[in-house]
Structures are given as C-alpha cells and as structure tokens.
XYZ file of C-alpha atoms in Angstrom:
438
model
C -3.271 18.428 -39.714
C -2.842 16.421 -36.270
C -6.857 16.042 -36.110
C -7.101 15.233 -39.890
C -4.455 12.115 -38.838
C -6.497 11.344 -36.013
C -9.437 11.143 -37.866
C -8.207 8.614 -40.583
C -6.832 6.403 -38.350
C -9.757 6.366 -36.597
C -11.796 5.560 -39.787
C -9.097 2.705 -40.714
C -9.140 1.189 -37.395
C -13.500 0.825 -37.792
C -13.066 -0.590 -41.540
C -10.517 -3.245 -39.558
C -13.018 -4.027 -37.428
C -15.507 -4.225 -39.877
C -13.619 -6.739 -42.024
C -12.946 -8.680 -38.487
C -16.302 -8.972 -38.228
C -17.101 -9.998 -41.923
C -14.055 -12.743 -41.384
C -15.280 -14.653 -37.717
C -18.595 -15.248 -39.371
C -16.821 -16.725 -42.471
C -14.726 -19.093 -40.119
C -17.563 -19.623 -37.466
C -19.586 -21.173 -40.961
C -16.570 -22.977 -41.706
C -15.933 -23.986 -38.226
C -19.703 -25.797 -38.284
C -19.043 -27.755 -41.787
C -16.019 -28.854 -41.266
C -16.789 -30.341 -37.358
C -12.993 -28.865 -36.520
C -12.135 -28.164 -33.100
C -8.811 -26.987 -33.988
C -10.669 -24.393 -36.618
C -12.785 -23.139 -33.455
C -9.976 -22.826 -31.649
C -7.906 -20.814 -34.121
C -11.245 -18.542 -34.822
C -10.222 -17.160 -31.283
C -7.489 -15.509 -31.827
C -9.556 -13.521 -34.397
C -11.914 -12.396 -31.611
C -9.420 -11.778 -30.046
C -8.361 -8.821 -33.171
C -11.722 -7.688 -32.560
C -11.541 -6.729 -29.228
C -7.693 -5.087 -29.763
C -8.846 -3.180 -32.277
C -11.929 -2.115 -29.561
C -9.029 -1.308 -27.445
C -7.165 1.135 -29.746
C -10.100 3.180 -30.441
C -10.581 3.469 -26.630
C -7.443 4.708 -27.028
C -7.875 7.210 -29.571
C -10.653 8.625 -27.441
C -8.509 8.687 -24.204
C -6.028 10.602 -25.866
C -8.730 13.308 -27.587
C -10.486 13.959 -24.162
C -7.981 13.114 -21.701
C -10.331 11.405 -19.553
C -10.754 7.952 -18.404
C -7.099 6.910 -18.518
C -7.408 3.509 -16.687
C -10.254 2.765 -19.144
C -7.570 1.286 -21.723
C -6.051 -0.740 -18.622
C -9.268 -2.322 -18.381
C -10.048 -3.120 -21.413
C -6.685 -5.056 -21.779
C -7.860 -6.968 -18.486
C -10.803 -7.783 -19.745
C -10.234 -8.467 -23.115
C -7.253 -11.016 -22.352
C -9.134 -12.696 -19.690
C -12.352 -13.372 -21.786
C -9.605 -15.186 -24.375
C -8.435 -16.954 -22.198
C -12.286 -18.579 -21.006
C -12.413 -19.220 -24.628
C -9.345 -21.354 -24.206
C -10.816 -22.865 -20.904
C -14.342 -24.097 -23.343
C -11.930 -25.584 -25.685
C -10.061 -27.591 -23.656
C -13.488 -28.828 -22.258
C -15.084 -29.416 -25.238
C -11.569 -31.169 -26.156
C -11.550 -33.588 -23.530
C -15.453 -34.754 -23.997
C -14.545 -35.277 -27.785
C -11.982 -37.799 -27.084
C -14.451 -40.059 -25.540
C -16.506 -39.812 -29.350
C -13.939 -38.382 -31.384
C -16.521 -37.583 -34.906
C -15.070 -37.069 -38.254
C -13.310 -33.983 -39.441
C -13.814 -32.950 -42.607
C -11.040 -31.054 -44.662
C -12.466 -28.850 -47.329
C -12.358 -25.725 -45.676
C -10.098 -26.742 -43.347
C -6.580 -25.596 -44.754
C -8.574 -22.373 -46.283
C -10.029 -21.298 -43.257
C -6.315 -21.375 -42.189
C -4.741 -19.238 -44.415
C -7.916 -16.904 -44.055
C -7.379 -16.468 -40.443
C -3.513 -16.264 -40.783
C -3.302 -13.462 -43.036
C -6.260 -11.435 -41.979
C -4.836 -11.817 -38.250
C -1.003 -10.508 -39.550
C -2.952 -7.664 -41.770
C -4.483 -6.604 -38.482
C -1.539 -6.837 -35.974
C 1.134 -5.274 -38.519
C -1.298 -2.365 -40.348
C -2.493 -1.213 -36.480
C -0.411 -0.098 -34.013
C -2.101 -1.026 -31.277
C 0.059 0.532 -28.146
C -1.768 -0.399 -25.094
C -0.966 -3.987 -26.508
C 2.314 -3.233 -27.878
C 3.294 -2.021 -24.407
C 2.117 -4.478 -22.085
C 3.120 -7.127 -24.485
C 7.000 -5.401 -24.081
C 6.641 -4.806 -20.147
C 4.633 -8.164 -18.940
C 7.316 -10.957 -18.451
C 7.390 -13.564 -21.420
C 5.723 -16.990 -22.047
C 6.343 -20.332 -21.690
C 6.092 -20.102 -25.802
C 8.592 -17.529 -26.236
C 10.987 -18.840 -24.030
C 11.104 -22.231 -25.895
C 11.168 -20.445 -29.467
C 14.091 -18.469 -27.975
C 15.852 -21.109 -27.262
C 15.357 -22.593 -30.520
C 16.109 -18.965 -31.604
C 19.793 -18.838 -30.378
C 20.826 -22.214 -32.080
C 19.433 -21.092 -35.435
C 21.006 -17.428 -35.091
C 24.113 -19.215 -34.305
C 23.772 -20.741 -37.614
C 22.495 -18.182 -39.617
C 23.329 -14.252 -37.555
C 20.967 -12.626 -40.195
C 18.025 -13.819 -38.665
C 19.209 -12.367 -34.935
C 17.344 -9.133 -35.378
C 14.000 -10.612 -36.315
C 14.074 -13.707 -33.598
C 16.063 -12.125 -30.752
C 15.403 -10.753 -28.170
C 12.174 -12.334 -28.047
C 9.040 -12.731 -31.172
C 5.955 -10.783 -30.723
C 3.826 -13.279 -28.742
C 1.030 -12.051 -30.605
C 2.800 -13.307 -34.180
C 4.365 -16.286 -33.069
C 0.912 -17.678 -31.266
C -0.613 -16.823 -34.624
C 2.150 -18.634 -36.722
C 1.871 -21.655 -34.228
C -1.581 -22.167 -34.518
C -1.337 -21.926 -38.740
C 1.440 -24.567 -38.121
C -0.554 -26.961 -35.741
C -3.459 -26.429 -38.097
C -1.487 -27.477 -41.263
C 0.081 -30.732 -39.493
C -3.717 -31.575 -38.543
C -4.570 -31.332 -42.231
C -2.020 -33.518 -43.512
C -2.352 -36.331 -41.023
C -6.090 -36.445 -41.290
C -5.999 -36.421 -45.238
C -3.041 -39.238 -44.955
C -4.344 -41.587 -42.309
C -7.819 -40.020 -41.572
C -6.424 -39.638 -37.946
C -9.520 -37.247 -36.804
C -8.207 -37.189 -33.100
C -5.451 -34.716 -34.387
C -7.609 -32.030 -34.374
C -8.518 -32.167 -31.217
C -5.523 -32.462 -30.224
C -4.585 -29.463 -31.922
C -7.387 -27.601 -30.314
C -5.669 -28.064 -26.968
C -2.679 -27.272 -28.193
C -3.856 -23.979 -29.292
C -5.703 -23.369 -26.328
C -2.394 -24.218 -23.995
C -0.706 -21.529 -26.348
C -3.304 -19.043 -26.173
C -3.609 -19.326 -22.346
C 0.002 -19.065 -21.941
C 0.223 -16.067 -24.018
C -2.111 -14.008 -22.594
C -2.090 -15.295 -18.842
C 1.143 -12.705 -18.473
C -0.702 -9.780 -19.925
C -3.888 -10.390 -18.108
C -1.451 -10.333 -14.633
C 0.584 -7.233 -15.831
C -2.668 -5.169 -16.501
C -4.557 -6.233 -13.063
C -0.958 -4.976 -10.799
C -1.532 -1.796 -12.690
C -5.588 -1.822 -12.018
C -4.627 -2.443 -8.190
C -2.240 0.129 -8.263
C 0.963 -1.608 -7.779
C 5.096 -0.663 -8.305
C 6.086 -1.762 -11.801
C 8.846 -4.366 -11.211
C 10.963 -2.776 -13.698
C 11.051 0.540 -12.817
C 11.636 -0.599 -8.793
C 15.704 0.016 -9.732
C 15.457 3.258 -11.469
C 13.414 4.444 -8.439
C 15.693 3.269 -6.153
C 18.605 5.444 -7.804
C 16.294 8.636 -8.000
C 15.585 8.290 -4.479
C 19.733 8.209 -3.753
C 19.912 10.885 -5.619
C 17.217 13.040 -3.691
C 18.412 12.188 -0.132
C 22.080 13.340 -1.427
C 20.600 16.851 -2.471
C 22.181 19.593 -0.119
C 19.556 20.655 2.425
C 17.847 17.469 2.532
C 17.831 15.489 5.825
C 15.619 12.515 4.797
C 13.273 10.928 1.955
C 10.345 8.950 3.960
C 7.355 7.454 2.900
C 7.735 7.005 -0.719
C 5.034 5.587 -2.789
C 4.694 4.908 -6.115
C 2.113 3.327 -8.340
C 1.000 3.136 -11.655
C -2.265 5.097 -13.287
C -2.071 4.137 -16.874
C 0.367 2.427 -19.030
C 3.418 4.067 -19.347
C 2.025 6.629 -16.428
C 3.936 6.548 -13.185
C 2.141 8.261 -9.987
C 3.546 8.824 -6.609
C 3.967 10.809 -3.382
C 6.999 11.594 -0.903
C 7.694 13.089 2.419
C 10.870 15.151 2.281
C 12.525 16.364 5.726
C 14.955 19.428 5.348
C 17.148 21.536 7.400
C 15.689 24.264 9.176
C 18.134 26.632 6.815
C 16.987 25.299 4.075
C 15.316 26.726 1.165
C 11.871 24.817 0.658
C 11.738 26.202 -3.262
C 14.747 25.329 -4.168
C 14.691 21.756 -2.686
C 11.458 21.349 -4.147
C 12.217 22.426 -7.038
C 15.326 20.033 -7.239
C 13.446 16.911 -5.918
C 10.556 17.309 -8.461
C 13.070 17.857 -11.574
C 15.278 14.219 -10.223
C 11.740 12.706 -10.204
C 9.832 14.013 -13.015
C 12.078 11.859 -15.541
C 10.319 8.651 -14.685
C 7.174 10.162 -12.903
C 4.757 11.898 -14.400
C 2.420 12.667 -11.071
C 4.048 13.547 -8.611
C 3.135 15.014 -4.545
C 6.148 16.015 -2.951
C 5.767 17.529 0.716
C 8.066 19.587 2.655
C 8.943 20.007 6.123
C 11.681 21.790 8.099
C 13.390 20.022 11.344
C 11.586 20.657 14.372
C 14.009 19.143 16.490
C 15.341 21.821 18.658
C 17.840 21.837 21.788
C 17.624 23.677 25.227
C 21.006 24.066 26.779
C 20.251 24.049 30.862
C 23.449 26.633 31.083
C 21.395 28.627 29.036
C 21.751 32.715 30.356
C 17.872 33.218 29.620
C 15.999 30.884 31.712
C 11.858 30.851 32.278
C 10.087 32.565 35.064
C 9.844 30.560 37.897
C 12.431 28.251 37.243
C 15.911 27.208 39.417
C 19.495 27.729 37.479
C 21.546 24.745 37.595
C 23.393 25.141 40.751
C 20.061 25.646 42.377
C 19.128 22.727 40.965
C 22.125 20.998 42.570
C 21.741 22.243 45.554
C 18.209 21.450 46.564
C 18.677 17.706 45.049
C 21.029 16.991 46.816
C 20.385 18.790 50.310
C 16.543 19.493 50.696
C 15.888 22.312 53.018
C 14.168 21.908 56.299
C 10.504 23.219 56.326
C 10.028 26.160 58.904
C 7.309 27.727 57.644
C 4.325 27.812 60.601
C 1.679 25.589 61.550
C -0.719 28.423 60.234
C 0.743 28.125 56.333
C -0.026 24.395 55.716
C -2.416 23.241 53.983
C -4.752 21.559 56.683
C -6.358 19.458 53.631
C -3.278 18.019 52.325
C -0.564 18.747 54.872
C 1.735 20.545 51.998
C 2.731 24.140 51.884
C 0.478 25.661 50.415
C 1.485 27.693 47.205
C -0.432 31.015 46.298
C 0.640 30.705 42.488
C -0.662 27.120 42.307
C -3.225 25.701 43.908
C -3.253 22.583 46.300
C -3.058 19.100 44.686
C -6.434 17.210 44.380
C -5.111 13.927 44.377
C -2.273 13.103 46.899
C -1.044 9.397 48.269
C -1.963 8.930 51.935
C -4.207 12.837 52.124
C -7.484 13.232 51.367
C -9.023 15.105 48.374
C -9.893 18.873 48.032
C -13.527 18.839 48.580
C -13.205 15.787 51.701
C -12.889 17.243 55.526
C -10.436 15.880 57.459
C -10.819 13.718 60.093
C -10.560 14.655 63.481
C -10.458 13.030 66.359
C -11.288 14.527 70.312
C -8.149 14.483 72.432
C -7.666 15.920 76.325
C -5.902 18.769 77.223
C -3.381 16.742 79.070
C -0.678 14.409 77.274
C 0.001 11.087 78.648
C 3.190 10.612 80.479
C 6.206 9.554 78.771
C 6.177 6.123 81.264
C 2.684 6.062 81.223
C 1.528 2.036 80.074
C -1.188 2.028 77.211
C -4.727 1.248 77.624
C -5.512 -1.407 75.152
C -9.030 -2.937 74.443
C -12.368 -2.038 73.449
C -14.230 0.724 75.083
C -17.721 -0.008 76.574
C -20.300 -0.659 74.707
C -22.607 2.131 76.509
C -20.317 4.965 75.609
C -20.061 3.659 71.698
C -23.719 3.686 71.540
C -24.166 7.113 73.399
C -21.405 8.694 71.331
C -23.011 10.782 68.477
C -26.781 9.967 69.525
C -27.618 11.582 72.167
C -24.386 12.948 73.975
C -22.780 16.336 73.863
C -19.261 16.363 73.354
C -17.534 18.720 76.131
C -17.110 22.285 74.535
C -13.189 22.557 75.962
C -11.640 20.078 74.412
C -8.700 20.435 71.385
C -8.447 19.124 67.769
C -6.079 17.689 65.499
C -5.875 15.951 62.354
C -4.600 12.889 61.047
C -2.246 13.965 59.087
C 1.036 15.740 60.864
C 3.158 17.910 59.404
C 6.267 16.297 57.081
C 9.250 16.593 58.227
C 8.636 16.979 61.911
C 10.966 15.110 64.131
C 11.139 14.503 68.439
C 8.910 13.629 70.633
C 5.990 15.867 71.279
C 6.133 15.905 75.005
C 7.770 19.490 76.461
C 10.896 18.924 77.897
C 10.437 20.147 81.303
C 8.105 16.444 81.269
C 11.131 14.151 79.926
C 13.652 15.803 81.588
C 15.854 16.344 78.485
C 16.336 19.138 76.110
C 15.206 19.685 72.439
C 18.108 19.147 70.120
C-alpha cells in the first residue's frame, strides 16, 4: 500500500512538472509580445516551481534507496542560487532600460498574471515539498516577511481571526508570489491610465529585490549544512543534553563534542566521554547514547576509564632497587663519604663504578667511554711543600725532541687528570709537612 502511495505521488509530482513546463513557455511567448520586464521577472518564480518540484522527486528517490542524502541539500543550494542570478539579469536588464524605456504593451499582461499566480499556488499548496518546507521553517526570515509581519500585528489587532493565517510569519514562498501578482496589477493600471511604461520596470526590480531577499536566507541555511556546520537552533538543546550527560553517575567529563548536520532534519556528531575507573562502560554508554539519540540521529560516542593513578611513597611494597623514605632522608640530607679504593673507580669517568649499570657516556668535565684519558709523566719525587714554582716555557729543543725521536724513561709513574671526588688534604705524607692527617 506504502509503495502504491509512493508511486502516485511520484506520477503527480511529473504531471506538475509537466504542466510547469507547458505554462513558462506560455508566459516566456507572452513575456516577448508584450515587451514586459515585470512579466519576465514574475516568469521566474515559475522556474523556480520547476526546479522544487525537481527537488521533491530527488526526494522521493532519497527516501526509496537511502542513498545520497546530501543530494536534496544540494539541490536546494543550487536551485535557490540560480534564482537568485535570474534576479541579478533583471535588475541589469532593468537599469539599461531606463536609459530607453520602450513601450509596454498590456494585452497579455494582466492574463499572464493570473496564469502565473494560480498555477504557482496550485503547485506550492497540491505538493508538499519538505526539503523546502523545512528550510523555509529553519532559515531565519526576510526582509519581506518581517515588514508584512509588522503590518500583520496591526491588522490582527483589528481583526484576531486573521492571527492564525498571518502570524507567526507567511510562507515566503506565498507571500513573494502574492507580491509580485500585486506589483504586476499596479503596473497594469498605471500604464493603461497614464501610459507610464517605466512602471514596469520598475516593477521588475521590485520583484527581483523580493525574490533575492527571499531566497538569499535559504541559499545560506542550505550551504552551513553542505559545510557541515551546528544548526543555530539546536546549539541550546545541545547544550542541555550535554548537562545532562556530564551529570550521569560514573561520568567524570564530556570533551570534544562535535556536532554537525548531514541532511535536513539529520543531526550527526561524535563525543569523548571520560569515566571512573569503577565504572560500568555499558551502562554509561548506554545512558549517554539514549540522552543523545532524541535530537541526534548519528551518533560516535567513545569511552575511556581514568588513568590517573597515585603512588603513595609510604607505600609497604616498594620496587627493587629503590631507598624507603627515611633512606631517602637520610642520604639527602647527609651524603656519605666515598671509601671505596682507588682500584673500584672508574678510571674513564672518575665515578664508582656500578656492576648493575654501566658507566655514563656523557659526563660534565670527564671524557667519553670510548676516549683514553690523558696522562701526563710525573717523577717519583713530590716537590717540597716550600718549594717556589718553576714558571715559563720549557726549551724549545726538548718540545721538539719530545715524541719524535726520544724515549721516555721506563721508571717513571702515571696519573690522570681527573682525581677522585671527594678527596680532601694535601697529598704530601706527613712525615714531609710535619703535621698529621686529620
């Protein structure tokens, strides 16, 4: 039964467009005898039918193969922004005919008015054309409907009845279709009383001001979706479904929310949801994607325990290798004394050196691993304590012999560079400076 629907409004939607046809040659014919700019202009908005109507049975075919459901987005786009470069050659072709304004002719003028105006309210009220009907609801209104609404209010104040077909706002698609029937009618009469030709073209950029304002809203409202934006008026309702998700019990924090819109009326997004480590990642799933699913139909939720943990240093259980905390203390603030042998450092780096670990490769003030040390050739005796040093440059002779052709003496001692830390006193024996070691 649901296909045998389908399939007759299908068929009624293609005999619409078939009669849409038939009618925009009529008025493009009309359009040419009569020399009316104002005619041309008002033929527009019956292209503009045409290409709705092209737009619902995208829709039709979106909803039988659930595929391609940004193609009715674009066709919106597209078919709004093509009116509204019909408006632009209007008001072009407006402005260069009030430098020659020609002479209108008005015997098809009112009929291809009345033609337009009820084949255009035939379409709009016999199809219900929801990609239009939405955005038309959901884009913010027009400079048009906010004028008629004010006029709206004073009248309703006069007469309530009329409240529930005026207010809240008119269908922009009626009321530009009613304005241009009434700009069309005042052109008639004022060209038939005083033969005042530049009315219509006046009235042609009236229409096209009206028809540019109309659909420059919907033509923004359907490129935010088409770049994937946040809806403005679902940014509140998000807001409070967010609350409500960080206020769930196991839930630490909501973070990196995003939301964006796939389709018209089709709400897409992804969050990061950070839970106790306790927690139950079903069930807080489960409760963040049933708070969410009322407004979004696509939805990514990801969940992720706490990984923030903390090590007590009193702990009992402490790692292998490691000091306890009055160890600790203790060597902080007291460092011990080295007495370990000349034999156990590290002649490379001067350190102890540590069989578990081995020697650092890069030290301040010590040279590498894989570098010698340097040594230098010192004499068996030490210089006296009172002894005055020898400053100056040593000959010349002995620099050059030294290393190229001389022998150094085989009974001689070595030592590095680098002495061991923490080694205090002189290093003269005591029986030479007559004092005692402390």
């Amino acid at each position: 039964m649901a296909e045998k629907l389908n399939s007759n409004f299908s068929w009624r939607i293609l005999l619409f467009a078939v009669l849409n046809l038939i009618c925009t040659a009529c008025l493009l014919m009309w359009c040419s005898s009569t020399n009316s700019m104002a005619l041309t202009a008002y033929t527009y908005l019956t292209i503009f039918d045409l290409f709705s109507l092209i737009t619902c049975l995208l829709k039709r075919f979106i909803l039988q193969r659930s595929i391609f459901e940004r193609l009715e987005v674009l066709a919106v786009f597209a078919s709004t922004v093509l009116v509204q470069l019909g408006a632009l050659f209007i008001l072009k072709e407006s402005v260069e005919r009030f430098v020659e304004q020609p002479e209108v002719h008005t015997g098809r003028l009112l009929v291809g008015t009345f033609v337009a105006l009820f084949f255009n309210l035939l379409t709009l009220l016999s199809v219900k054309n929801k990609p239009f009907v939405f955005v038309s609801e959901a884009a913010s209104t027009s400079w048009l409907q906010e004028h008629v609404a004010d006029l709206s209010r004073s009248l309703c104040g006069l007469i309530p009845a009329l409240s529930s077909i005026l207010l809240p706002r008119m269908n922009p698609f009626v009321l530009i279709n009613l304005a241009g029937a009434c700009a069309l009618g005042i052109t008639y009469m004022l060209i038939e009383i005083n033969n005042y030709n530049a009315m219509d073209t006046a009235s042609a950029m009236a229409i096209a001001l009206m028809i540019f304002g109309t659909m420059y809203p919907m033509s923004v409202y359907s490129g935010k979706v088409l770049l994937q934006t946040t809806p403005s008026h679902v940014i509140g309702q998000l807001d409070k479904l967010l609350r409500e998700v960080s206020t769930l019990d196991g839930v630490l924090e909501v973070r990196n929310e995003h939301f964006w819109t796939i389709g018209f009326g089709s709400l897409a997004g992804s969050v990061h949801v950070r839970i106790r480590r306790d927690a139950d990642e079903q069930m807080v799933l489960a409760h963040v994607t049933n708070r969410l699913n009322t407004l979004v139909s696509t939805l990514t939720v990801q969940i992720f325990k706490d990984d923030w943990a903390r090590h007590s240093l009193t702990s009992s259980t402490l790692p292998t290798g490691s000091l306890s905390l009055s160890e600790y203390v203790t060597s902080a603030a007291f460092p011990p004394v080295m007495s370990k042998q000349h034999d156990e450092l590290n002649l490379a780096t001067s350190t102890p050196a540590k069989p578990s670990s081995p020697p650092p490769e890069f030290s301040f003030n010590t040279p590498g691993k894989h570098i010698q040390p340097v040594v230098f050739q010192t004499a068996h005796q030490h210089r006296p304590f009172n002894a005055p040093l020898s400053y100056g440059m040593p000959p010349y002779s002995s620099m050059l012999g030294f290393g190229v052709g001389a022998r150094m003496p085989s009974v001689q001692g070595y030592r590095t560079v680098n002495a061991a830390p923490h080694r205090y006193g002189s290093s003269l024996p005591s029986s030479q400076t007559g004092q005692q070691r402390p």
